[in-house]
Amino acid sequence: MRRLLLASLLIFVFWPLVHAAPPAKPPVIEVPNADNSAEQLAKHYVVLVSIDGFRYDYAKLYGASHLDAMAKDGASAPGGMLPAFPSVTFPNHYTLVTGLYPAHHGIVAMSFYDPARKERYAFNDAKTVADGSWYRGVPLWSLAEKQGMRAACFFWPGSEAEIAGKRPSYYLKYDDTVPDDDRVDQVVEWLKLPAEKRPHFITLYFGEVDHAGHEYGPDAAETRAAVRHVDGEIGTLRSKLRKLHLPIDLVVVSDHGMAKEQGDWMDLDQYADFSGMQTAGALMYPDSEEAAAKLYAKLRIANGKFTVYRQNRMPAELNYTGEPRIGDPVVVATGPYSIRVHGPDDPTKSHAPNKGVHGYDPSVVPEMRAIFYAEGPDIRKGEVLKPFENVGVYPFLAEILGLDAPATDGNASVLEPALIAAH
Ligand SMILES: [Zn+2]
């Protein structure tokens, strides 16, 4: 009896404690990279923030006052920044830091198959995410480290892998539960390090606006609340950065926007036979030219929610060709529809499409357009930019940091108007 009482007391005392404890913060991983070189010590700093799924018009729509203030104090693109196709998270984050279209940097979708490797990459597979052999290009943090400048990533697709022979000096394993305040505080801590250790290029990532947009739709009160919350984090970050009295350029972008989903799942396997074939989402990988031609013929006469192309006949403006990881043929949705080859094998795991969706061609579904804001010592005050492709961000940031950048798909002239001369 006494034992039982003790046991129940213990449970009473410890159970709520255990459950009330905040989730353990993942540790910052430190890489023994060289200190900042003498040349790099004199350079400015860039904090690159991504707000996943922040549509180009959300700030105006939902009153994001801190982002509005950034537009006034710096440069912005009120008509949006154009994501690369497909307008999804991993391909576009990696495009932003490499200046390469997805077909060129290799991360062509959230999940895909590589017919040459006979292996699959998936955004939610910790092993492939951290395996540098999947990634091409030279991400900005690797470019910086190669040239004697330290970098740090508080989350960014690709940042957990060694790419182009380098890793950022500081990074973390992705964990969605880390509170946004902690993310901001860590970035500020990095900027308080002694100058020789202090990273000059830092990434920071917020996921909440994308989550709310998917679950409730872009027009929902919950999405407005998420926008206001993350805008508040931007406000906190701005005021904390100002107090450091360092020459910091703050750049806030998103990977893509969000559209209201229309209709139910469109399963492609009602039109053609995919049995025994590798597939990933709506991507398909027949193992012969004959099989690819057959799929194309069947899907071409299917209903009007998509257009199907042979991979070598993709519209040039999508820049989505020449990479076997894309599969063949390629189905391109003609509206905000949820298309896949087939539903889950286990029908109990089936669920309705999300209320908010993305992944579409921004010239067909304008809600895909993303945001761009920049302010700081290198940025022109009040500069209003016309919509531009996000491959332009890489040469722009390399120029601010004074790094020698390789040729990419991005053109430095695109964001030149945002820069104060003398570069
Ligand atoms: Zn998303």
GROMACS .gro file of C-alpha atoms and ligand atoms in nm:
model
  424
    1MET     CA    1   0.000   0.000   0.000
    2ARG     CA    2   0.275   0.238   0.103
    3ARG     CA    3   0.469   0.147  -0.208
    4LEU     CA    4   0.169   0.198  -0.425
    5LEU     CA    5   0.105   0.537  -0.271
    6LEU     CA    6   0.466   0.635  -0.325
    7ALA     CA    7   0.448   0.518  -0.683
    8SER     CA    8   0.134   0.714  -0.750
    9LEU     CA    9   0.286   1.020  -0.585
   10LEU     CA   10   0.587   0.989  -0.805
   11ILE     CA   11   0.368   0.969  -1.108
   12PHE     CA   12   0.172   1.268  -0.989
   13VAL     CA   13   0.482   1.473  -0.929
   14PHE     CA   14   0.684   1.375  -1.231
   15TRP     CA   15   0.436   1.313  -1.507
   16PRO     CA   16   0.320   1.670  -1.543
   17LEU     CA   17   0.677   1.794  -1.506
   18VAL     CA   18   0.799   1.575  -1.784
   19HIS     CA   19   0.519   1.684  -2.009
   20ALA     CA   20   0.545   2.051  -1.925
   21ALA     CA   21   0.915   2.059  -2.006
   22PRO     CA   22   0.990   2.240  -2.331
   23PRO     CA   23   1.113   2.014  -2.610
   24ALA     CA   24   1.490   1.971  -2.599
   25LYS     CA   25   1.656   2.220  -2.831
   26PRO     CA   26   1.866   2.046  -3.095
   27PRO     CA   27   2.230   2.137  -3.040
   28VAL     CA   28   2.416   2.369  -3.271
   29ILE     CA   29   2.668   2.159  -3.463
   30GLU     CA   30   3.006   2.328  -3.489
   31VAL     CA   31   3.235   2.250  -3.779
   32PRO     CA   32   3.608   2.320  -3.732
   33ASN     CA   33   3.629   2.553  -4.032
   34ALA     CA   34   3.900   2.818  -4.050
   35ASP     CA   35   3.844   3.154  -3.880
   36ASN     CA   36   3.745   3.448  -4.098
   37SER     CA   37   4.044   3.550  -4.307
   38ALA     CA   38   4.183   3.903  -4.267
   39GLU     CA   39   4.018   3.998  -4.596
   40GLN     CA   40   3.677   3.861  -4.495
   41LEU     CA   41   3.680   4.024  -4.149
   42ALA     CA   42   3.621   4.359  -4.317
   43LYS     CA   43   3.314   4.240  -4.510
   44HIS     CA   44   2.950   4.314  -4.433
   45TYR     CA   45   2.703   4.059  -4.294
   46VAL     CA   46   2.396   3.903  -4.454
   47VAL     CA   47   2.108   3.746  -4.262
   48LEU     CA   48   1.888   3.561  -4.512
   49VAL     CA   49   1.546   3.476  -4.369
   50SER     CA   50   1.295   3.245  -4.536
   51ILE     CA   51   0.929   3.245  -4.438
   52ASP     CA   52   0.804   2.926  -4.601
   53GLY     CA   53   0.483   2.968  -4.803
   54PHE     CA   54   0.459   3.348  -4.750
   55ARG     CA   55   0.257   3.462  -5.053
   56TYR     CA   56   0.361   3.789  -5.222
   57ASP     CA   57   0.045   3.971  -5.114
   58TYR     CA   58   0.015   3.844  -4.754
   59ALA     CA   59   0.191   4.145  -4.599
   60LYS     CA   60  -0.063   4.388  -4.743
   61LEU     CA   61  -0.357   4.151  -4.696
   62TYR     CA   62  -0.283   4.074  -4.332
   63GLY     CA   63  -0.107   4.390  -4.215
   64ALA     CA   64   0.250   4.267  -4.168
   65SER     CA   65   0.378   4.599  -4.035
   66HIS     CA   66   0.743   4.494  -3.988
   67LEU     CA   67   0.776   4.373  -4.344
   68ASP     CA   68   0.605   4.693  -4.459
   69ALA     CA   69   0.865   4.888  -4.261
   70MET     CA   70   1.141   4.688  -4.433
   71ALA     CA   71   0.995   4.790  -4.772
   72LYS     CA   72   1.010   5.154  -4.667
   73ASP     CA   73   1.365   5.129  -4.532
   74GLY     CA   74   1.496   4.908  -4.813
   75ALA     CA   75   1.402   4.727  -5.132
   76SER     CA   76   1.093   4.517  -5.199
   77ALA     CA   77   0.905   4.349  -5.481
   78PRO     CA   78   0.534   4.422  -5.422
   79GLY     CA   79   0.440   4.225  -5.734
   80GLY     CA   80   0.630   3.927  -5.599
   81MET     CA   81   0.943   3.724  -5.662
   82LEU     CA   82   0.897   3.439  -5.908
   83PRO     CA   83   0.975   3.091  -5.775
   84ALA     CA   84   1.140   2.831  -5.995
   85PHE     CA   85   0.926   2.544  -6.122
   86PRO     CA   86   0.808   2.341  -5.936
   87SER     CA   87   0.712   2.603  -5.673
   88VAL     CA   88   0.781   2.378  -5.374
   89THR     CA   89   1.001   2.413  -5.067
   90PHE     CA   90   1.320   2.212  -5.117
   91PRO     CA   91   1.377   2.290  -5.485
   92ASN     CA   92   1.324   2.663  -5.427
   93HIS     CA   93   1.522   2.702  -5.107
   94TYR     CA   94   1.811   2.532  -5.280
   95THR     CA   95   1.763   2.752  -5.588
   96LEU     CA   96   1.780   3.063  -5.368
   97VAL     CA   97   2.122   2.966  -5.229
   98THR     CA   98   2.271   2.827  -5.553
   99GLY     CA   99   2.127   3.048  -5.830
  100LEU     CA  100   2.043   2.729  -6.021
  101TYR     CA  101   1.710   2.602  -6.149
  102PRO     CA  102   1.602   2.271  -5.987
  103ALA     CA  103   1.688   2.075  -6.304
  104HIS     CA  104   2.044   2.209  -6.269
  105HIS     CA  105   2.097   2.176  -5.892
  106GLY     CA  106   1.941   1.830  -5.878
  107ILE     CA  107   1.671   1.873  -5.611
  108VAL     CA  108   1.385   1.855  -5.861
  109ALA     CA  109   1.102   1.784  -5.613
  110MET     CA  110   1.040   1.717  -5.244
  111SER     CA  111   1.079   1.347  -5.320
  112PHE     CA  112   1.208   1.191  -5.640
  113TYR     CA  113   1.379   0.889  -5.789
  114ASP     CA  114   1.721   0.887  -5.954
  115PRO     CA  115   1.718   0.629  -6.236
  116ALA     CA  116   2.100   0.624  -6.260
  117ARG     CA  117   2.157   0.570  -5.887
  118LYS     CA  118   1.845   0.356  -5.859
  119GLU     CA  119   1.780   0.537  -5.531
  120ARG     CA  120   1.521   0.776  -5.394
  121TYR     CA  121   1.568   1.117  -5.231
  122ALA     CA  122   1.306   1.240  -4.985
  123PHE     CA  123   1.285   1.566  -4.787
  124ASN     CA  124   1.173   1.370  -4.481
  125ASP     CA  125   1.448   1.108  -4.500
  126ALA     CA  126   1.726   1.233  -4.269
  127LYS     CA  127   1.980   1.017  -4.451
  128THR     CA  128   1.929   1.154  -4.803
  129VAL     CA  129   1.883   1.510  -4.677
  130ALA     CA  130   2.230   1.496  -4.516
  131ASP     CA  131   2.396   1.320  -4.813
  132GLY     CA  132   2.585   1.580  -5.018
  133SER     CA  133   2.606   1.356  -5.324
  134TRP     CA  134   2.244   1.446  -5.408
  135TYR     CA  135   2.316   1.819  -5.435
  136ARG     CA  136   2.487   2.014  -5.711
  137GLY     CA  137   2.599   2.377  -5.730
  138VAL     CA  138   2.786   2.572  -5.464
  139PRO     CA  139   2.547   2.691  -5.192
  140LEU     CA  140   2.629   3.036  -5.053
  141TRP     CA  141   2.752   2.895  -4.722
  142SER     CA  142   2.999   2.666  -4.902
  143LEU     CA  143   3.102   2.951  -5.134
  144ALA     CA  144   3.175   3.167  -4.827
  145GLU     CA  145   3.365   2.896  -4.636
  146LYS     CA  146   3.576   2.814  -4.944
  147GLN     CA  147   3.684   3.179  -4.956
  148GLY     CA  148   3.768   3.209  -4.587
  149MET     CA  149   3.438   3.354  -4.468
  150ARG     CA  150   3.236   3.182  -4.195
  151ALA     CA  151   2.869   3.092  -4.243
  152ALA     CA  152   2.588   2.960  -4.022
  153CYS     CA  153   2.247   2.805  -4.093
  154PHE     CA  154   1.950   2.792  -3.860
  155PHE     CA  155   1.782   2.546  -4.093
  156TRP     CA  156   1.783   2.554  -4.474
  157PRO     CA  157   1.738   2.267  -4.718
  158GLY     CA  158   2.087   2.140  -4.800
  159SER     CA  159   2.253   2.288  -4.489
  160GLU     CA  160   2.290   1.948  -4.318
  161ALA     CA  161   2.502   1.806  -4.601
  162GLU     CA  162   2.861   1.857  -4.705
  163ILE     CA  163   2.833   2.021  -5.046
  164ALA     CA  164   3.113   2.144  -5.273
  165GLY     CA  165   3.356   2.021  -5.007
  166LYS     CA  166   3.223   2.242  -4.726
  167ARG     CA  167   2.966   2.272  -4.450
  168PRO     CA  168   2.859   2.588  -4.270
  169SER     CA  169   3.066   2.655  -3.953
  170TYR     CA  170   2.742   2.627  -3.751
  171TYR     CA  171   2.421   2.440  -3.838
  172LEU     CA  172   2.142   2.235  -3.680
  173LYS     CA  173   1.949   1.922  -3.766
  174TYR     CA  174   1.601   2.020  -3.875
  175ASP     CA  175   1.342   2.018  -3.597
  176ASP     CA  176   1.009   2.182  -3.665
  177THR     CA  177   0.933   2.218  -3.290
  178VAL     CA  178   1.211   2.469  -3.211
  179PRO     CA  179   1.028   2.788  -3.104
  180ASP     CA  180   1.074   3.081  -3.343
  181ASP     CA  181   1.203   3.307  -3.060
  182ASP     CA  182   1.490   3.062  -3.001
  183ARG     CA  183   1.580   3.070  -3.369
  184VAL     CA  184   1.601   3.451  -3.366
  185ASP     CA  185   1.804   3.448  -3.042
  186GLN     CA  186   2.055   3.200  -3.185
  187VAL     CA  187   2.113   3.413  -3.494
  188VAL     CA  188   2.179   3.714  -3.269
  189GLU     CA  189   2.416   3.502  -3.053
  190TRP     CA  190   2.614   3.404  -3.362
  191LEU     CA  191   2.655   3.773  -3.445
  192LYS     CA  192   2.793   3.836  -3.094
  193LEU     CA  193   3.079   3.589  -3.140
  194PRO     CA  194   3.434   3.726  -3.157
  195ALA     CA  195   3.495   3.874  -3.503
  196GLU     CA  196   3.719   3.592  -3.623
  197LYS     CA  197   3.453   3.328  -3.540
  198ARG     CA  198   3.147   3.537  -3.632
  199PRO     CA  199   2.957   3.414  -3.941
  200HIS     CA  200   2.909   3.674  -4.217
  201PHE     CA  201   2.638   3.477  -4.395
  202ILE     CA  202   2.352   3.338  -4.185
  203THR     CA  203   2.027   3.165  -4.285
  204LEU     CA  204   1.712   3.153  -4.073
  205TYR     CA  205   1.393   2.961  -4.148
  206PHE     CA  206   1.030   2.988  -4.031
  207GLY     CA  207   0.775   2.719  -4.124
  208GLU     CA  208   0.452   2.830  -3.958
  209VAL     CA  209   0.297   3.033  -4.241
  210ASP     CA  210   0.328   2.737  -4.479
  211HIS     CA  211   0.176   2.497  -4.223
  212ALA     CA  212  -0.126   2.725  -4.164
  213GLY     CA  213  -0.170   2.791  -4.537
  214HIS     CA  214  -0.184   2.418  -4.612
  215GLU     CA  215  -0.412   2.323  -4.327
  216TYR     CA  216  -0.658   2.614  -4.332
  217GLY     CA  217  -0.610   2.775  -4.674
  218PRO     CA  218  -0.455   3.111  -4.768
  219ASP     CA  219  -0.769   3.308  -4.678
  220ALA     CA  220  -0.815   3.164  -4.326
  221ALA     CA  221  -0.793   3.350  -3.995
  222GLU     CA  222  -0.529   3.096  -3.884
  223THR     CA  223  -0.310   3.192  -4.178
  224ARG     CA  224  -0.352   3.559  -4.095
  225ALA     CA  225  -0.246   3.479  -3.736
  226ALA     CA  226   0.062   3.288  -3.857
  227VAL     CA  227   0.157   3.581  -4.083
  228ARG     CA  228   0.121   3.825  -3.792
  229HIS     CA  229   0.323   3.597  -3.564
  230VAL     CA  230   0.617   3.557  -3.803
  231ASP     CA  231   0.602   3.928  -3.889
  232GLY     CA  232   0.645   3.986  -3.514
  233GLU     CA  233   0.959   3.768  -3.523
  234ILE     CA  234   1.090   3.984  -3.808
  235GLY     CA  235   1.025   4.289  -3.589
  236THR     CA  236   1.217   4.133  -3.299
  237LEU     CA  237   1.502   4.035  -3.529
  238ARG     CA  238   1.522   4.386  -3.680
  239SER     CA  239   1.547   4.556  -3.343
  240LYS     CA  240   1.801   4.304  -3.207
  241LEU     CA  241   2.016   4.336  -3.520
  242ARG     CA  242   2.008   4.715  -3.494
  243LYS     CA  243   2.145   4.698  -3.139
  244LEU     CA  244   2.452   4.504  -3.257
  245HIS     CA  245   2.581   4.807  -3.455
  246LEU     CA  246   2.722   4.582  -3.725
  247PRO     CA  247   2.692   4.639  -4.102
  248ILE     CA  248   2.417   4.378  -4.154
  249ASP     CA  249   2.197   4.345  -4.460
  250LEU     CA  250   1.873   4.170  -4.372
  251VAL     CA  251   1.704   3.987  -4.660
  252VAL     CA  252   1.363   3.826  -4.615
  253VAL     CA  253   1.231   3.592  -4.883
  254SER     CA  254   0.989   3.307  -4.926
  255ASP     CA  255   1.013   2.997  -5.139
  256HIS     CA  256   0.664   3.012  -5.291
  257GLY     CA  257   0.311   3.135  -5.227
  258MET     CA  258  -0.014   2.946  -5.163
  259ALA     CA  259  -0.340   2.893  -5.356
  260LYS     CA  260  -0.680   2.763  -5.255
  261GLU     CA  261  -0.704   2.398  -5.359
  262GLN     CA  262  -0.972   2.308  -5.613
  263GLY     CA  263  -1.141   1.969  -5.629
  264ASP     CA  264  -1.042   1.626  -5.504
  265TRP     CA  265  -0.734   1.417  -5.576
  266MET     CA  266  -0.659   1.350  -5.939
  267ASP     CA  267  -0.509   1.002  -5.952
  268LEU     CA  268  -0.323   0.942  -6.279
  269ASP     CA  269  -0.347   0.564  -6.250
  270GLN     CA  270  -0.708   0.582  -6.371
  271TYR     CA  271  -0.568   0.670  -6.716
  272ALA     CA  272  -0.261   0.449  -6.748
  273ASP     CA  273  -0.091   0.145  -6.600
  274PHE     CA  274   0.193   0.233  -6.362
  275SER     CA  275   0.238  -0.110  -6.208
  276GLY     CA  276   0.596  -0.211  -6.140
  277MET     CA  277   0.715   0.144  -6.215
  278GLN     CA  278   0.900   0.386  -5.986
  279THR     CA  279   0.683   0.691  -5.911
  280ALA     CA  280   0.705   0.984  -5.667
  281GLY     CA  281   0.401   1.211  -5.624
  282ALA     CA  282   0.312   1.293  -5.983
  283LEU     CA  283   0.659   1.201  -6.118
  284MET     CA  284   0.696   0.878  -6.317
  285TYR     CA  285   0.997   0.678  -6.425
  286PRO     CA  286   0.921   0.421  -6.697
  287ASP     CA  287   1.229   0.212  -6.774
  288SER     CA  288   1.217   0.231  -7.153
  289GLU     CA  289   1.144   0.480  -7.430
  290GLU     CA  290   0.859   0.258  -7.542
  291ALA     CA  291   0.698   0.263  -7.197
  292ALA     CA  292   0.742   0.642  -7.174
  293ALA     CA  293   0.579   0.692  -7.515
  294LYS     CA  294   0.290   0.469  -7.413
  295LEU     CA  295   0.229   0.666  -7.090
  296TYR     CA  296   0.245   0.991  -7.283
  297ALA     CA  297  -0.014   0.871  -7.535
  298LYS     CA  298  -0.254   0.763  -7.258
  299LEU     CA  299  -0.214   1.077  -7.045
  300ARG     CA  300  -0.243   1.310  -7.345
  301ILE     CA  301  -0.608   1.220  -7.396
  302ALA     CA  302  -0.691   1.237  -7.025
  303ASN     CA  303  -0.902   1.519  -6.875
  304GLY     CA  304  -0.815   1.888  -6.860
  305LYS     CA  305  -0.656   1.935  -6.516
  306PHE     CA  306  -0.305   1.898  -6.653
  307THR     CA  307  -0.089   1.906  -6.961
  308VAL     CA  308   0.153   1.622  -7.025
  309TYR     CA  309   0.490   1.669  -7.197
  310ARG     CA  310   0.773   1.442  -7.297
  311GLN     CA  311   1.066   1.558  -7.088
  312ASN     CA  312   1.265   1.678  -7.388
  313ARG     CA  313   0.967   1.884  -7.508
  314MET     CA  314   0.899   2.077  -7.187
  315PRO     CA  315   0.812   2.446  -7.233
  316ALA     CA  316   1.147   2.630  -7.217
  317GLU     CA  317   1.022   2.887  -6.963
  318LEU     CA  318   0.979   2.616  -6.698
  319ASN     CA  319   1.351   2.530  -6.712
  320TYR     CA  320   1.252   2.179  -6.609
  321THR     CA  321   1.426   1.946  -6.847
  322GLY     CA  322   1.749   1.754  -6.907
  323GLU     CA  323   1.754   1.581  -6.568
  324PRO     CA  324   1.645   1.213  -6.546
  325ARG     CA  325   1.531   1.271  -6.184
  326ILE     CA  326   1.232   1.463  -6.331
  327GLY     CA  327   1.106   1.146  -6.497
  328ASP     CA  328   0.935   1.120  -6.836
  329PRO     CA  329   0.666   1.210  -6.934
  330VAL     CA  330   0.600   1.511  -6.708
  331VAL     CA  331   0.255   1.615  -6.592
  332VAL     CA  332   0.207   1.990  -6.533
  333ALA     CA  333  -0.113   2.099  -6.353
  334THR     CA  334  -0.313   2.375  -6.525
  335GLY     CA  335  -0.457   2.505  -6.196
  336PRO     CA  336  -0.433   2.453  -5.819
  337TYR     CA  337  -0.512   2.084  -5.838
  338SER     CA  338  -0.376   1.796  -5.631
  339ILE     CA  339  -0.234   1.544  -5.878
  340ARG     CA  340  -0.053   1.219  -5.800
  341VAL     CA  341   0.009   0.890  -5.973
  342HIS     CA  342  -0.187   0.701  -5.711
  343GLY     CA  343  -0.311   0.725  -5.352
  344PRO     CA  344  -0.149   0.541  -5.061
  345ASP     CA  345  -0.156   0.160  -5.084
  346ASP     CA  346  -0.330   0.154  -4.748
  347PRO     CA  347  -0.667   0.329  -4.812
  348THR     CA  348  -0.703   0.411  -4.439
  349LYS     CA  349  -0.400   0.641  -4.481
  350SER     CA  350  -0.580   0.834  -4.752
  351HIS     CA  351  -0.680   1.192  -4.669
  352ALA     CA  352  -0.839   1.482  -4.854
  353PRO     CA  353  -0.608   1.725  -5.035
  354ASN     CA  354  -0.478   2.021  -4.832
  355LYS     CA  355  -0.693   2.337  -4.830
  356GLY     CA  356  -0.392   2.535  -4.948
  357VAL     CA  357  -0.154   2.411  -5.217
  358HIS     CA  358   0.151   2.515  -5.418
  359GLY     CA  359   0.389   2.369  -5.674
  360TYR     CA  360   0.241   2.532  -5.984
  361ASP     CA  361   0.380   2.746  -6.264
  362PRO     CA  362   0.363   3.106  -6.130
  363SER     CA  363   0.268   3.236  -6.476
  364VAL     CA  364  -0.044   3.014  -6.466
  365VAL     CA  365  -0.120   3.035  -6.092
  366PRO     CA  366  -0.003   3.384  -5.980
  367GLU     CA  367  -0.067   3.298  -5.613
  368MET     CA  368   0.262   3.103  -5.634
  369ARG     CA  369   0.461   3.428  -5.627
  370ALA     CA  370   0.692   3.470  -5.327
  371ILE     CA  371   0.827   3.769  -5.131
  372PHE     CA  372   1.151   3.966  -5.137
  373TYR     CA  373   1.251   4.234  -4.888
  374ALA     CA  374   1.601   4.366  -4.819
  375GLU     CA  375   1.740   4.642  -4.601
  376GLY     CA  376   2.079   4.742  -4.469
  377PRO     CA  377   2.395   4.937  -4.550
  378ASP     CA  378   2.414   4.800  -4.908
  379ILE     CA  379   2.047   4.843  -4.999
  380ARG     CA  380   1.876   5.140  -5.154
  381LYS     CA  381   1.599   5.287  -4.943
  382GLY     CA  382   1.249   5.261  -5.087
  383GLU     CA  383   1.356   5.074  -5.401
  384VAL     CA  384   1.056   4.905  -5.566
  385LEU     CA  385   1.148   4.607  -5.784
  386LYS     CA  386   0.948   4.453  -6.066
  387PRO     CA  387   0.880   4.079  -6.033
  388PHE     CA  388   1.202   3.884  -6.091
  389GLU     CA  389   1.310   3.519  -6.088
  390ASN     CA  390   1.454   3.393  -5.759
  391VAL     CA  391   1.772   3.264  -5.931
  392GLY     CA  392   1.880   3.631  -5.915
  393VAL     CA  393   1.919   3.622  -5.535
  394TYR     CA  394   2.246   3.425  -5.542
  395PRO     CA  395   2.460   3.669  -5.745
  396PHE     CA  396   2.304   3.956  -5.545
  397LEU     CA  397   2.407   3.811  -5.209
  398ALA     CA  398   2.751   3.707  -5.339
  399GLU     CA  399   2.806   4.066  -5.451
  400ILE     CA  400   2.709   4.211  -5.112
  401LEU     CA  401   2.948   3.968  -4.941
  402GLY     CA  402   3.223   4.034  -5.195
  403LEU     CA  403   3.251   3.665  -5.285
  404ASP     CA  404   3.367   3.537  -5.624
  405ALA     CA  405   3.061   3.351  -5.749
  406PRO     CA  406   3.052   3.087  -6.023
  407ALA     CA  407   2.832   3.140  -6.328
  408THR     CA  408   2.475   3.032  -6.250
  409ASP     CA  409   2.126   3.067  -6.397
  410GLY     CA  410   2.093   3.399  -6.210
  411ASN     CA  411   2.190   3.731  -6.360
  412ALA     CA  412   2.352   3.987  -6.128
  413SER     CA  413   2.191   4.276  -6.319
  414VAL     CA  414   1.840   4.174  -6.204
  415LEU     CA  415   1.887   4.297  -5.847
  416GLU     CA  416   2.149   4.562  -5.927
  417PRO     CA  417   1.888   4.845  -5.885
  418ALA     CA  418   1.848   4.741  -5.518
  419LEU     CA  419   2.218   4.791  -5.444
  420ILE     CA  420   2.380   5.114  -5.339
  421ALA     CA  421   2.651   5.189  -5.595
  422ALA     CA  422   3.023   5.145  -5.519
  423HIS     CA  423   3.003   4.769  -5.548
  424ZN      ZN  424   0.435   2.386  -4.836
   0.00000   0.00000   0.00000
